[in-house]
Amino acid sequence: MKHIVQLTEGWHVSHEGRLLQARVPGCVHTDLLAAGLIPDPFLGTNEREVAWVGRRAWTYTRRLDDATCGSTSHERTDLVFEGLDTAARIVLAGQELGRTRNMHRTYRFDVTGLAGELDVTFASAYDEAASVKAQTGERPNVYPEPFQYIRKMAANFGWDWGPTVVTAGMWRPVRLEHWSTARIERVRPLVTVDGTRGRVELRVDLERTASGTGRPLTVHATVAGAAARVDAADNAVTLVLDMPDVRLWWPRGYGEQPLYDVEVTLLDGEGVLDGWQRRVGFRSIELDRAADQHGSGFTFVVNGERIFVRGVNWIPDDVLPSRVSPERYRTRLEQTAAANVDLVRVWGGGIYEDDAFYDACDELGLMVWQDFLFACAAYPEEQPLRGEVEAEARDNVVRLMPHPSLVLWNGNNENLWGFRDWDWEQPLAGNSWGEGYYLGLLPRVVAELDPTRAYSAGSPWSGAWDHHPNDPNHGTYHSWEVWNRQDYTEYLKNVPRFVSEFGWQAPAAFATLRRALPGEDLAADSPGMLHHQKAEDGNGKLNRGVERHFASPENDFDRWHYLTQVVQARAVATGIEHWRANWPRCAGTIVWQINDCWPVSSWSAIDGDGRLKPLHHELRRVYADRLLTLQPGPDGPELVLDNQATEPWDSDVTLRLMRTDGTLATRVSLGFTVPAREVLRLPAPPEVRPEAGATKEYLVADADGLRTLHLPVRDKEFDYPAPRFDMAVETVGQDRDTVDVVVSAHTLVRDLLLQPDRLAPRATADRGLITLLPGEQTRIRVHGAGGVGANAFRAALFCVEPA
């Protein structure tokens, strides 16, 4: 049987003539941090103080001998690196084993009979990129960093939400594999289902030693009680396992997520040589891109069910990705699922995530849209990059294809759009820029290795050059003009077929800012706040977003912080409510973004310390199976009831025309039935419609605990009463660490928000923005704030106030 030795201990990294203890997996930044030689780049403006790290070469060393490897009688020993970041030279006992230039691949070297000093030297990523650029020529990108010339996580070079922290090191595990006769080189499971009849077709490739060549071997496989066995006369065999009755894997909200263990065993006459094990799920995935009266669609069909995707974009959860543990993946993805999300798009400027990410998505029912790693740049197609791109694609398609959560391979992020709209065409005349990857190489690799899944050339992409790459009527669409230049109400102006990126910024939570900017007198434009705002004119856009709807908070940071959170939540909700109301023409939204890689002002719903912004709670509302909204119609507001649940929605809705003095003008109740997966639009009855431009009346609709409001004017023009409410804090049971904050409204209280981290850094609340009518009461459950006084709770409460 194959014997594996993990090489996690005994590593050192050279620095200024010293050998520092190193951690593998890890990177040079984590090792320098552990040694106290650099400041935390996430705090204050320390990012600038560590920029030198990415411009140096770094050498990691350890000894390989019998004491570390264990004595072995095996014929062959391989040294396996699951991730080298990025341009490395590997030397063992003075003998060069090889050189690498791709962070996203696994490398294997035959080290049979070798022992001694193992050196892994990483060149500066900047030097590697400059070398490639000199060979291929210059290509444009959207940032002044050379990420398109090196197969490395692009976001290490900074982004409009991330710091420039250019890493080096062994960021994934390193091991020795001792084996004899033969080993399993790779397994490709093609999983299909017809009704409840499942099939797993296993394509198994073997590698043999010299003594194993021509030797009769057997490959045995099992799944769900089915078994198959074939004799392996050569190095490639296929096994087919049929199961007459399997349970289907569904996205969350549509059904359960049963998973089945697939086991492959390689045997010879003397016993087991090697094994392979993964979990699979049985489901059918189609992508309906058919033409219709509106253009051409982009609708996911899972197990025959057409789905409105409730998605989020995912970036690396840490700019130092070796720090993201399986537990951290699980926590972040559980937070994601709690927002009623059913799809996570892994964005093309990051990484192919660890298996723990996809395992958690399998279990949680989160579909995964996986970008190949190209983003916001023109990429050379010449060597040495072309060979690396193909090897990387093959490596990762095979690694990830067992996961039932994986539903789409996507060629790139915004590069096809960039070629058309970002003044690239003329500078690129006669040069390659990546089109051959997205429309040629990558779809061929997917078709060859993973034909059960769909491929899309890019995001956004209209399916062909016959249409503009970001045409809202065809394929996928990125909506960024709204954030960049317009008010969020402009989301209402079009109905794209599938919105794969849109979003609005807000700062991180208050406690996150306090930790990341120690000692700073917080202000929207204080030095640390500006350093942790990477978007072009980011604060200008935040301020304009607030001032379109509210009176300027001037120099009141707490008020500014609250209002930017409100606008972020409202902006994203406005888009989703509108696009959901237009199902099935619009078949999904993927919010930019769910997470952050450090503490920063960004589009995220979960900040860099893992705290939930109000946007997260708002996503939970607008991504729920049942959604109640008021949308503009030709004759006034229309009531929209969206039912994405599996059962019909049969209930009553109450509409009230309210006055700002707290009195009721008119009340109407309507019965309704909305079939499963359908949308119902009802004009608001004339008697409850506020007059156009009215400043003292508003419409409220309620159904089954859901509420929506319509104001005829913007908030700063509306005659809000001064908010008055009572607050009490009640202990919950015997748990003194958990309390209910009970708020009783005497007036209209709009967008009430308790910011729990202002009470204690670890405190959390179960509610986000809440609107109360006069006489109404709500309970906000808070965990982690035991012993905090009532005055602190009152200070942590915010709401909309008169202009």
Short mmCIF file of N, CA, C and O in Angstrom, two decimals, residues 9 27 77 84 103 105 124 175 291 309 311 563 581 677 719 741 767 786:
data_model
loop_
_atom_site.label_atom_id
_atom_site.label_comp_id
_atom_site.label_asym_id
_atom_site.label_seq_id
_atom_site.Cartn_x
_atom_site.Cartn_y
_atom_site.Cartn_z
N GLU A 9 6.40 19.98 9.20
CA GLU A 9 7.32 20.47 10.22
C GLU A 9 8.74 20.55 9.66
O GLU A 9 9.06 19.97 8.62
N CYS A 27 3.00 31.09 4.04
CA CYS A 27 3.65 31.97 3.08
C CYS A 27 4.64 32.83 3.84
O CYS A 27 4.68 32.84 5.07
N THR A 77 9.65 7.00 -4.73
CA THR A 77 9.28 8.08 -3.81
C THR A 77 9.04 9.35 -4.61
O THR A 77 9.91 9.75 -5.40
N LEU A 84 2.47 25.81 -4.99
CA LEU A 84 3.70 26.60 -4.87
C LEU A 84 3.41 28.00 -5.40
O LEU A 84 3.02 28.17 -6.56
N MET A 103 0.82 29.12 -9.46
CA MET A 103 0.29 28.93 -8.10
C MET A 103 -0.85 27.91 -8.07
O MET A 103 -1.13 27.32 -7.02
N ARG A 105 -1.43 24.96 -9.61
CA ARG A 105 -1.21 23.58 -10.05
C ARG A 105 -0.60 22.76 -8.93
O ARG A 105 0.00 23.29 -7.99
N SER A 124 10.87 36.69 -6.85
CA SER A 124 9.85 37.72 -6.70
C SER A 124 8.82 37.58 -7.82
O SER A 124 9.16 37.41 -8.99
N ARG A 175 4.05 16.81 0.60
CA ARG A 175 4.11 15.45 1.14
C ARG A 175 5.07 14.60 0.31
O ARG A 175 5.43 14.94 -0.82
N ALA A 291 -33.03 31.29 -27.46
CA ALA A 291 -33.57 32.58 -27.87
C ALA A 291 -35.06 32.64 -27.58
O ALA A 291 -35.77 31.62 -27.64
N VAL A 309 -31.82 32.08 -9.68
CA VAL A 309 -30.62 31.98 -8.85
C VAL A 309 -30.57 33.14 -7.87
O VAL A 309 -30.71 34.30 -8.25
N GLY A 311 -27.85 34.45 -5.81
CA GLY A 311 -26.42 34.21 -5.69
C GLY A 311 -25.63 35.35 -5.10
O GLY A 311 -26.11 36.48 -4.93
N LEU A 563 -25.92 55.57 7.85
CA LEU A 563 -26.62 55.86 6.60
C LEU A 563 -25.98 55.15 5.42
O LEU A 563 -26.69 54.72 4.49
N ALA A 581 -39.07 40.36 -9.48
CA ALA A 581 -40.43 40.63 -9.95
C ALA A 581 -40.59 40.33 -11.43
O ALA A 581 -41.72 40.19 -11.91
N ARG A 677 -43.13 28.82 -7.72
CA ARG A 677 -42.16 29.31 -8.71
C ARG A 677 -42.75 30.35 -9.66
O ARG A 677 -42.27 30.52 -10.77
N ASP A 719 -41.82 64.04 5.07
CA ASP A 719 -42.05 64.74 6.35
C ASP A 719 -42.05 63.73 7.49
O ASP A 719 -43.07 63.48 8.14
N VAL A 741 -33.72 42.87 23.11
CA VAL A 741 -33.93 44.32 23.13
C VAL A 741 -35.32 44.56 22.58
O VAL A 741 -35.61 44.26 21.41
N ARG A 767 -31.45 40.48 13.88
CA ARG A 767 -32.24 41.31 12.98
C ARG A 767 -31.36 42.40 12.39
O ARG A 767 -30.38 42.84 12.98
N GLY A 786 -23.73 40.21 27.42
CA GLY A 786 -24.08 40.12 28.83
C GLY A 786 -23.36 41.18 29.66
O GLY A 786 -22.18 41.46 29.44
#
